[in-house]
Coordinates of C-alpha atoms and ligand atoms in Angstrom, one line a residue:
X1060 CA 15.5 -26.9 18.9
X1061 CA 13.5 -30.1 20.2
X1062 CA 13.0 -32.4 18.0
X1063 CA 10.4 -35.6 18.4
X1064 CA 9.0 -38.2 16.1
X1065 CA 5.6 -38.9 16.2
X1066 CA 3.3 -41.2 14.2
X1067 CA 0.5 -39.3 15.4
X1068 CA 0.2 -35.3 16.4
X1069 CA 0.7 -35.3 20.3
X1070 CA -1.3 -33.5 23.1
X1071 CA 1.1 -30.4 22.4
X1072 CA -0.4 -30.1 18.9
X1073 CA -3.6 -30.0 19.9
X1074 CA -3.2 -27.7 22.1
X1075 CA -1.7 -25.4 20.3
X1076 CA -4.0 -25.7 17.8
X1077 CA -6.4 -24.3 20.4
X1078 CA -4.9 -22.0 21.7
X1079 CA -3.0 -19.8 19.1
X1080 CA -4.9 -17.5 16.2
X1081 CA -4.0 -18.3 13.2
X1082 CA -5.1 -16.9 9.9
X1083 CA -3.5 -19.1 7.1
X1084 CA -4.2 -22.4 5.8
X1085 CA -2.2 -24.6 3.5
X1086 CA -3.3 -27.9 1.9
X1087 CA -1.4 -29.8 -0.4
X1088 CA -2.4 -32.0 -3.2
X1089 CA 0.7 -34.6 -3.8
X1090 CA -0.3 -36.0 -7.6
X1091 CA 0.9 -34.7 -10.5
X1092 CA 0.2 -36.1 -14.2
X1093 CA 3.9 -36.5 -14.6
X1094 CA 7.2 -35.9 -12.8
X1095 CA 8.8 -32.9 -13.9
X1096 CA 12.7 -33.6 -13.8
X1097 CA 13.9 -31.0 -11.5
X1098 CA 11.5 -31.2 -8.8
X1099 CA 12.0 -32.6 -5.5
X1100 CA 8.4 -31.9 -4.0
X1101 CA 6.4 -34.3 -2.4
X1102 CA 4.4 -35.7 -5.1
X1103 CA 3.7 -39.4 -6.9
X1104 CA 1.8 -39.3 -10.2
X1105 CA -2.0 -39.4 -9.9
X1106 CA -4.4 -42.4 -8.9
X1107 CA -8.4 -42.0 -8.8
X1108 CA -8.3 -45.0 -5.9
X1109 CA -5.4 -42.8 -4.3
X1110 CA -6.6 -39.8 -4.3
X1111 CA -10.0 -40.8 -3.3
X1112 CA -8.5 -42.4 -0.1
X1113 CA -6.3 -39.0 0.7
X1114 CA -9.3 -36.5 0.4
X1115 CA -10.7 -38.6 2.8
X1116 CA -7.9 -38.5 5.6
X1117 CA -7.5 -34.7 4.7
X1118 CA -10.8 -33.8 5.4
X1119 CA -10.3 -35.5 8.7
X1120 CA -7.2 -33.5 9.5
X1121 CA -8.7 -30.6 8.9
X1122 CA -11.5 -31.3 11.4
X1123 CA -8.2 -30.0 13.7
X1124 CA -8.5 -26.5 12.5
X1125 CA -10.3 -24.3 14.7
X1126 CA -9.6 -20.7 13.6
X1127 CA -11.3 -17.7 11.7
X1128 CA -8.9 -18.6 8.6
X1129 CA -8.5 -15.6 6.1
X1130 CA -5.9 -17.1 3.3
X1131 CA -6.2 -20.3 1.7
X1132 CA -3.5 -22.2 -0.5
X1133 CA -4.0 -25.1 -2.5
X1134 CA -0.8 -26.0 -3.5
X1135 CA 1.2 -29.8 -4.7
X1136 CA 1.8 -31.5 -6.3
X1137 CA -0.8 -30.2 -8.8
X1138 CA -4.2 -29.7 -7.2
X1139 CA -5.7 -29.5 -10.5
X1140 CA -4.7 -33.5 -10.8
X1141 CA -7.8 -34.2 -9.3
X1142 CA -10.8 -34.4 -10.9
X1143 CA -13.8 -32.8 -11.2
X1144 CA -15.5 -34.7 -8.1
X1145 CA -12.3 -34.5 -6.2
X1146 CA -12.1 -31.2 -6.2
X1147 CA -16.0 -30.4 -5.3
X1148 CA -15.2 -33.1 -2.6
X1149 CA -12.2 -30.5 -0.9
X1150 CA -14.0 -27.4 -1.7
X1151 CA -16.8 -28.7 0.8
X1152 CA -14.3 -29.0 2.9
X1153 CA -13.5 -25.4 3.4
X1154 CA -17.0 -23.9 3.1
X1155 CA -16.8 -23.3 6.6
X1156 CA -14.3 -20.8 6.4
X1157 CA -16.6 -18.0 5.9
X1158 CA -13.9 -15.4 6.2
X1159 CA -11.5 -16.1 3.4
X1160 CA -10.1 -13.0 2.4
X1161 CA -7.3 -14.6 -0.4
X1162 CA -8.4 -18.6 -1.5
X1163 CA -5.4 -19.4 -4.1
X1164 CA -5.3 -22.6 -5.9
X1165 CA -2.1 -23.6 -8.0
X1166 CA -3.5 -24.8 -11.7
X1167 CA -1.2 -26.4 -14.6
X1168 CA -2.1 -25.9 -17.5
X1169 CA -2.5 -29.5 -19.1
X1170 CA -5.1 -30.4 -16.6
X1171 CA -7.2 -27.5 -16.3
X1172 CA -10.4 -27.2 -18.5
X1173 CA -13.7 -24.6 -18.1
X1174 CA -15.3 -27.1 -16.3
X1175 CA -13.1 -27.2 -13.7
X1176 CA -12.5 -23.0 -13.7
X1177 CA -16.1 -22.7 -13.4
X1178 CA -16.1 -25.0 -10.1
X1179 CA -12.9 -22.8 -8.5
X1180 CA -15.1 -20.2 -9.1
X1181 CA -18.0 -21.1 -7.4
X1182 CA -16.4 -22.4 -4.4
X1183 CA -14.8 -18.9 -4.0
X1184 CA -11.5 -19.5 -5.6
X1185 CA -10.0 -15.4 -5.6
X1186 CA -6.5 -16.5 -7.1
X1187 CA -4.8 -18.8 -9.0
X1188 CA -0.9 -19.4 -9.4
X1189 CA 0.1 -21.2 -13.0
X1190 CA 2.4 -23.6 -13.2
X1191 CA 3.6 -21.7 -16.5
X1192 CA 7.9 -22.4 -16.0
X1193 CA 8.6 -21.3 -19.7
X1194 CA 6.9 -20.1 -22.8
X1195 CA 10.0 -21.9 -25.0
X1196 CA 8.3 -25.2 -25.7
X1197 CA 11.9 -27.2 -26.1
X1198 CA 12.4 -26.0 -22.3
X1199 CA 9.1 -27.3 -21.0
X1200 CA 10.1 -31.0 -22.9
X1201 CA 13.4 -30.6 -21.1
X1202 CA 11.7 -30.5 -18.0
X1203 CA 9.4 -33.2 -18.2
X1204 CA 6.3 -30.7 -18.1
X1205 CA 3.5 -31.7 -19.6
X1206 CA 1.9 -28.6 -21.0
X1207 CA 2.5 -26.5 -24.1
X1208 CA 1.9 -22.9 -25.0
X1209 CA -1.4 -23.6 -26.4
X1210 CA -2.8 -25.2 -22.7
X1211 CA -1.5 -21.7 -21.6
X1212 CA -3.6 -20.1 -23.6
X1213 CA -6.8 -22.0 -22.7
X1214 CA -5.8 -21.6 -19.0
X1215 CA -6.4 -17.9 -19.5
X1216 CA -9.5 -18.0 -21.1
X1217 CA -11.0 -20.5 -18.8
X1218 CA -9.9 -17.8 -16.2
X1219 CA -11.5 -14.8 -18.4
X1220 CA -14.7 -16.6 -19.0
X1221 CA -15.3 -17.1 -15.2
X1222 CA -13.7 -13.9 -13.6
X1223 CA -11.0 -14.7 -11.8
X1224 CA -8.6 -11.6 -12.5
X1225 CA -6.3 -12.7 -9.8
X1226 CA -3.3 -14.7 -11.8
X1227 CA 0.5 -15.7 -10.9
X1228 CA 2.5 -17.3 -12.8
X1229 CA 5.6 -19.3 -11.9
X1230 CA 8.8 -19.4 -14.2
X1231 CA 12.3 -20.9 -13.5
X1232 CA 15.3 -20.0 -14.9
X1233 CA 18.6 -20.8 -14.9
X1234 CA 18.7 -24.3 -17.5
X1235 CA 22.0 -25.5 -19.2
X1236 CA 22.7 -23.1 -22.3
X1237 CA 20.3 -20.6 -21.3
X1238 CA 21.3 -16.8 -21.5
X1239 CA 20.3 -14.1 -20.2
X1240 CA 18.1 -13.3 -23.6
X1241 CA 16.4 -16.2 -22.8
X1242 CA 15.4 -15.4 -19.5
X1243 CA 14.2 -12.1 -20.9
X1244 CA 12.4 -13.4 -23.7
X1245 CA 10.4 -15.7 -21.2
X1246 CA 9.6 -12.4 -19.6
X1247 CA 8.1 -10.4 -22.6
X1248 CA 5.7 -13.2 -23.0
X1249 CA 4.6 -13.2 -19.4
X1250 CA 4.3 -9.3 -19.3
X1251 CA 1.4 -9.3 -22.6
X1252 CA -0.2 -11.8 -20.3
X1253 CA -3.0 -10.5 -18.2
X1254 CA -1.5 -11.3 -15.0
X1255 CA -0.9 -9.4 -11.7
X1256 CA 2.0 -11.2 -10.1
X1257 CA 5.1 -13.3 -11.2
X1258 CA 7.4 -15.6 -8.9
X1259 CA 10.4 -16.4 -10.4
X1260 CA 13.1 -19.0 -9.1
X1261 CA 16.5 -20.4 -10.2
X1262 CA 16.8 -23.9 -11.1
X1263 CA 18.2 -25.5 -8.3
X1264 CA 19.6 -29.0 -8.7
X1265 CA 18.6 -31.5 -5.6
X1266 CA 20.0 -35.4 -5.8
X1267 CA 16.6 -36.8 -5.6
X1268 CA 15.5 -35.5 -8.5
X1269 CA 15.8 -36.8 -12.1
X1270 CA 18.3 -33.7 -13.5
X1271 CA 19.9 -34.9 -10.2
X1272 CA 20.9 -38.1 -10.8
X1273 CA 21.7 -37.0 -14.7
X1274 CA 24.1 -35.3 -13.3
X1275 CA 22.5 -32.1 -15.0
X1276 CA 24.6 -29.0 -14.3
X1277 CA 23.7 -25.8 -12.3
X1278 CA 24.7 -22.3 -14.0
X1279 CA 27.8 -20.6 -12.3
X1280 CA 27.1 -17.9 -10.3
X1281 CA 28.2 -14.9 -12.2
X1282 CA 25.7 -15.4 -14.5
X1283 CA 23.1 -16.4 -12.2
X1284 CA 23.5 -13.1 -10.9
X1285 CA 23.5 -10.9 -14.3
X1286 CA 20.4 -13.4 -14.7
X1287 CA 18.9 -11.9 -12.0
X1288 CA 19.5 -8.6 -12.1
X1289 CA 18.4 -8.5 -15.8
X1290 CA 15.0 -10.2 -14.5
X1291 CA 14.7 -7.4 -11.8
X1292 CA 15.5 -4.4 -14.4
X1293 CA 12.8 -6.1 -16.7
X1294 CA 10.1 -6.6 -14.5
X1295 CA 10.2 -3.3 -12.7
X1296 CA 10.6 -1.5 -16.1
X1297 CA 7.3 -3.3 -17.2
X1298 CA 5.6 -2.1 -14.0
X1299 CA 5.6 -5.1 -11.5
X1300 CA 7.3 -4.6 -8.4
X1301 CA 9.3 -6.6 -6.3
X1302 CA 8.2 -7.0 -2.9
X1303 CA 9.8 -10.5 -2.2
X1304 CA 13.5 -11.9 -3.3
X1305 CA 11.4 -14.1 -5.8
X1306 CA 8.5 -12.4 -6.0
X1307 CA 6.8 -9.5 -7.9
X1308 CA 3.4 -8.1 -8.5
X1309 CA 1.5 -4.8 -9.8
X1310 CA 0.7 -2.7 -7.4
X1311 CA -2.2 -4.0 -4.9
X1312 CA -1.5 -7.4 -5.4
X1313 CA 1.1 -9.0 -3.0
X1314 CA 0.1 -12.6 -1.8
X1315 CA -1.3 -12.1 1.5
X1316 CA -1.2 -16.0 2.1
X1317 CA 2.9 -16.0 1.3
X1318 CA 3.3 -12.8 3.4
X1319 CA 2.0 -14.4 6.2
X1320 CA 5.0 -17.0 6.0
X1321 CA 7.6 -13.8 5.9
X1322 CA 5.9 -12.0 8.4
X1323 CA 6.7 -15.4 10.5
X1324 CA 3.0 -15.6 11.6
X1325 CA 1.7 -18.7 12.3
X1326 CA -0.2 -21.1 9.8
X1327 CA -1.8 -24.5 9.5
X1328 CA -0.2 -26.9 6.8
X1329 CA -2.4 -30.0 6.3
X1330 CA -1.8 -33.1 4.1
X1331 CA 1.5 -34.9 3.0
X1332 CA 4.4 -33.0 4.3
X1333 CA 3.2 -29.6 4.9
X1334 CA 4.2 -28.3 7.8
X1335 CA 2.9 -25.7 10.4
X1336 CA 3.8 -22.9 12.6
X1337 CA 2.0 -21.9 15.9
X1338 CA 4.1 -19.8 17.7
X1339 CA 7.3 -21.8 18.8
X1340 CA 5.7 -24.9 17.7
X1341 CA 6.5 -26.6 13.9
X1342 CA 5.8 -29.8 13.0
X1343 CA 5.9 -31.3 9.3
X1344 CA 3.8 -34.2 8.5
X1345 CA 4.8 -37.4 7.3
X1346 CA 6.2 -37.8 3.7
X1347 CA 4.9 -41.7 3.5
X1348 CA 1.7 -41.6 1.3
X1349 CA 1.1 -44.9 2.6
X1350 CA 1.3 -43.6 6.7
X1351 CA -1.3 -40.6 6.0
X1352 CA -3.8 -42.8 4.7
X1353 CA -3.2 -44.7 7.6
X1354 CA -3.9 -41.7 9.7
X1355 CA -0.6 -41.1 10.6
X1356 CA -0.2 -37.5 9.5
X1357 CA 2.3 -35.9 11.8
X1358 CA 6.0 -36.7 11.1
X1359 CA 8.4 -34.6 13.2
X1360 CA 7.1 -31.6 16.0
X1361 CA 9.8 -29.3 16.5
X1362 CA 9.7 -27.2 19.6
X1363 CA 11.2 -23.6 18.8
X1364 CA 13.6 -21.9 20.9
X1365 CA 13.5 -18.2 21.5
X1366 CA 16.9 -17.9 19.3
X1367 CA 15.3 -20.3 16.4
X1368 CA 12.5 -17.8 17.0
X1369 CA 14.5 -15.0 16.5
X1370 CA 16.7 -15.7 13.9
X1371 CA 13.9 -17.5 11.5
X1372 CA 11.4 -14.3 11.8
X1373 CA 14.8 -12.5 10.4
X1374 CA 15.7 -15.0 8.3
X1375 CA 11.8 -14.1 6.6
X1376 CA 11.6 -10.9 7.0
X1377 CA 15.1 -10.1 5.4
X1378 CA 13.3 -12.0 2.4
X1379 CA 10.3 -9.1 2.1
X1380 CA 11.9 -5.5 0.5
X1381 CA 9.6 -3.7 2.9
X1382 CA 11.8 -5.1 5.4
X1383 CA 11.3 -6.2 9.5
X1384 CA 9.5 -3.8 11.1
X1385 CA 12.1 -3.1 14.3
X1386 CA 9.1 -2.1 16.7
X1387 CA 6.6 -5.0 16.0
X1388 CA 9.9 -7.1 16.2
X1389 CA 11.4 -6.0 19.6
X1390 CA 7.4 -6.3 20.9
X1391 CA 7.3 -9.7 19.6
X1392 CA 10.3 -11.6 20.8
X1393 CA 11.0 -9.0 23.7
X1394 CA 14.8 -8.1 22.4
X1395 CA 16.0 -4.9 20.5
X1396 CA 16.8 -5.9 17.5
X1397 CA 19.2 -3.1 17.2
X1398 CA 21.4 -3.8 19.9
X1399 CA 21.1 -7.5 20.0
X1400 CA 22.7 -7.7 16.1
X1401 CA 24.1 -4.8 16.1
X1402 CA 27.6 -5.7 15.0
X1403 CA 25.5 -7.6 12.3
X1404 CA 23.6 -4.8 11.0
X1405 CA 26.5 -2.6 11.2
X1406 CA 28.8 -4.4 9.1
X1407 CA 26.1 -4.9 6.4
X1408 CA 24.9 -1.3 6.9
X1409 CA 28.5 -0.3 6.1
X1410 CA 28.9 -2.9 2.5
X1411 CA 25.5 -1.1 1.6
X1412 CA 23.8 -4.9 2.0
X1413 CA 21.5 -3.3 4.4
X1414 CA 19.4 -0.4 5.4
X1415 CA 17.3 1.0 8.1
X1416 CA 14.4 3.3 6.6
X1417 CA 11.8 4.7 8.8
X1418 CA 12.1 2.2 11.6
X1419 CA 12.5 -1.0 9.3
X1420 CA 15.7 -3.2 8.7
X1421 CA 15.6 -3.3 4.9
X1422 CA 18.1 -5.6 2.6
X1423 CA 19.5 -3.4 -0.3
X1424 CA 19.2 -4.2 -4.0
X1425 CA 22.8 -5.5 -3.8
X1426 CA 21.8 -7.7 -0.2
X1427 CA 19.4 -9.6 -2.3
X1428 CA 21.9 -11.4 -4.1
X1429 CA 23.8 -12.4 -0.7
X1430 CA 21.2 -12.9 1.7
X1431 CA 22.6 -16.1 2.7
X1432 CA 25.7 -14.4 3.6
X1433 CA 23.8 -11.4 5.5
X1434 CA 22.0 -14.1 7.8
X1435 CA 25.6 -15.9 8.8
X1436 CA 26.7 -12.9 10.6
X1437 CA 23.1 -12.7 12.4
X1438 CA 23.5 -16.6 12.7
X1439 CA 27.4 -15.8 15.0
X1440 CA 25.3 -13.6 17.4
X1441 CA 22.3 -15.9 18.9
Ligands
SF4_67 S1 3.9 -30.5 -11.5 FE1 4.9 -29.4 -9.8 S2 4.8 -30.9 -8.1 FE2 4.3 -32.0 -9.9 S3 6.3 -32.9 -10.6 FE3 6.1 -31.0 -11.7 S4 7.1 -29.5 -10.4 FE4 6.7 -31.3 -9.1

């Protein structure tokens, strides 16, 4: 893996950016009306003047992207942060896309009125992913979150009013003194919701982060896992299916933008710290606020080697329950996947971690809870 510094995206960038089709489009929105205490994203709390100054310097990175894009994410930060204008402002921005299949915007509650739904709308918004967390209010003060059940609510009305039948929700589990009823009783309110897919992650502690430096504790991993399991059962018994290690959705309704990362395709990022993939080239703009209003998007470029190649389009595809498809792999990176990890496959094959089903290399209910282990023994043989 090559790794290089740069202040501003090099000649290789641009060329790539040329050269290589690529479908998905990511832009992220770093304010947020508050700073919830477990997140490490990149994010500082909102400022008109600030924001102002970033749409600007966004819409002039994404004068870079040249492609007949067909999924959109808004994501943050909390896109919904900006205002009215602010958001009519980016929305312009992308009216040249005239292809969008899937255009998802992330929407928290506390800052998301009819006004605002009606403008998603109209710019061609198909999806939206809540910021819901948790329907026990004590939980979302824990946090630091700023909404409370009866924003939810509203968010869904707003959404009803307009026509947007496309909602995810986001809930984390996994909080100090929280069983697994708890977990569960976060999931019978999501399931009366009308809503068509959930993601669902553990609370993870990071350093950085306000239940970091509280010292706040992680859950041990046995019941982590009976946490997770339970949340599988549940959904699956109330019709969602899983398709992703975190993710779930009625039938008909996996994210095509978020399948595009686990299929390992390429993808434009665009704005503070989103990164990019086109072909065996990354890069991950800056995380300074100050540098991208500068101009200064691009923070590191990373040229991928066919191993980090390899082993990252496993890495995502072991994610997906539908698996790698072994042809469209051994096409792609010109290996056989087969014999190249065999001893890897094998041993997981035999532990019932993995399976091969009509030509794809699936992980197994029980890998899903050990992926990280599954990929060291890929890891041993690049
Ligand atoms: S709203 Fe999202 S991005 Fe903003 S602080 Fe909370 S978790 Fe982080």
């Amino acid at each position: 893996m090559l790794k290089t510094s740069l202040g501003k995206k090099s000649q290789t960038y641009m060329t790539a950016i040329l050269k290589n089709k690529t479908e998905s489009l990511y832009i992220h929105i770093p304010f947020c009306h508050g700073i919830c205490f477990y997140c490490d994203f990149e994010r500082s709390v909102y400022n008109q003047d600030k924001a102002d100054q970033y749409l600007n310097e966004l819409a002039k990175e994404l004068n870079n992207v040249d492609a007949d894009i067909k999924t959109i994410y808004i994501g943050g930060g909390t896109p919904t942060a900006l205002n009215h204008q602010q958001l009519e402002f980016l929305f312009k921005q992308l009216e040249r896309f005239k292809n969008v299949e899937e255009f998802t915007i992330e929407i928290n509650p506390e800052s998301f009125d009819l006004k605002k739904a009606k403008l998603i709308k109209e710019y061609g918004v198909n999806r939206v992913s809540i910021g819901i967390q948790s329907f026990d209010e004590e939980l979302l003060k824990t946090m630091n979150r700023k909404h409370n059940l009866k924003d939810i609510e509203n968010v869904f009305s707003y959404l009803e009013t307009v026509g947007i039948k496309n909602r995810s929700i986001d809930l984390i589990y996994g909080f100090k003194g929280q069983q697994i009823k708890d977990v569960i009783a976060d999931l019978k309110q999501a399931v009366k919701l009308p809503i068509t897919h959930v993601s669902i992650y553990e609370l993870e502690i990071h350093d950085n982060t306000v239940f970091g430096k509280q010292g706040y504790p992680e859950i041990d991993d046995e019941l982590s896992a009976k946490m997770y399991k339970g949340i599988i059962d549940y959904l699956k018994d109330n019709s969602f299916e899983q398709y992703e290690i975190s993710n779930f959705c009625k039938p008909g309704y996996q994210s095509l933008h978020n399948k595009a990362y686990w299929h390992y395709d390429n993808y434009y990022g665009i704005g503070l710290a989103a990164s990019g993939k086109l072909e065996n080239y990354r890069y991950t703009n800056t995380t300074s606020l100050q540098q991208y209003l500068e101009g200064n998007y691009c923070g590191e470029e990373i040229k991928l080697s066919h191993e980090d190649l390899e082993f990252e389009a496993i890495m995502m595809g072991l994610r997906l329950l539908e698996g790698i498809d072994i042809t469209v792999f051994n096409e792609k990176y010109n290996v056989n996947l087969q014999d190249k990890y065999s001893k890897a496959i094998r041993n997981n094959v035999e532990k019932g971690l993995l399976e091969i089903v009509d030509n794809h290399l699936k992980t197994t209910e029980k890998g899903l809870f050990i992926l990280n282990d599954i990929l060291v023994d890929f890891m041993e043989l690049l």
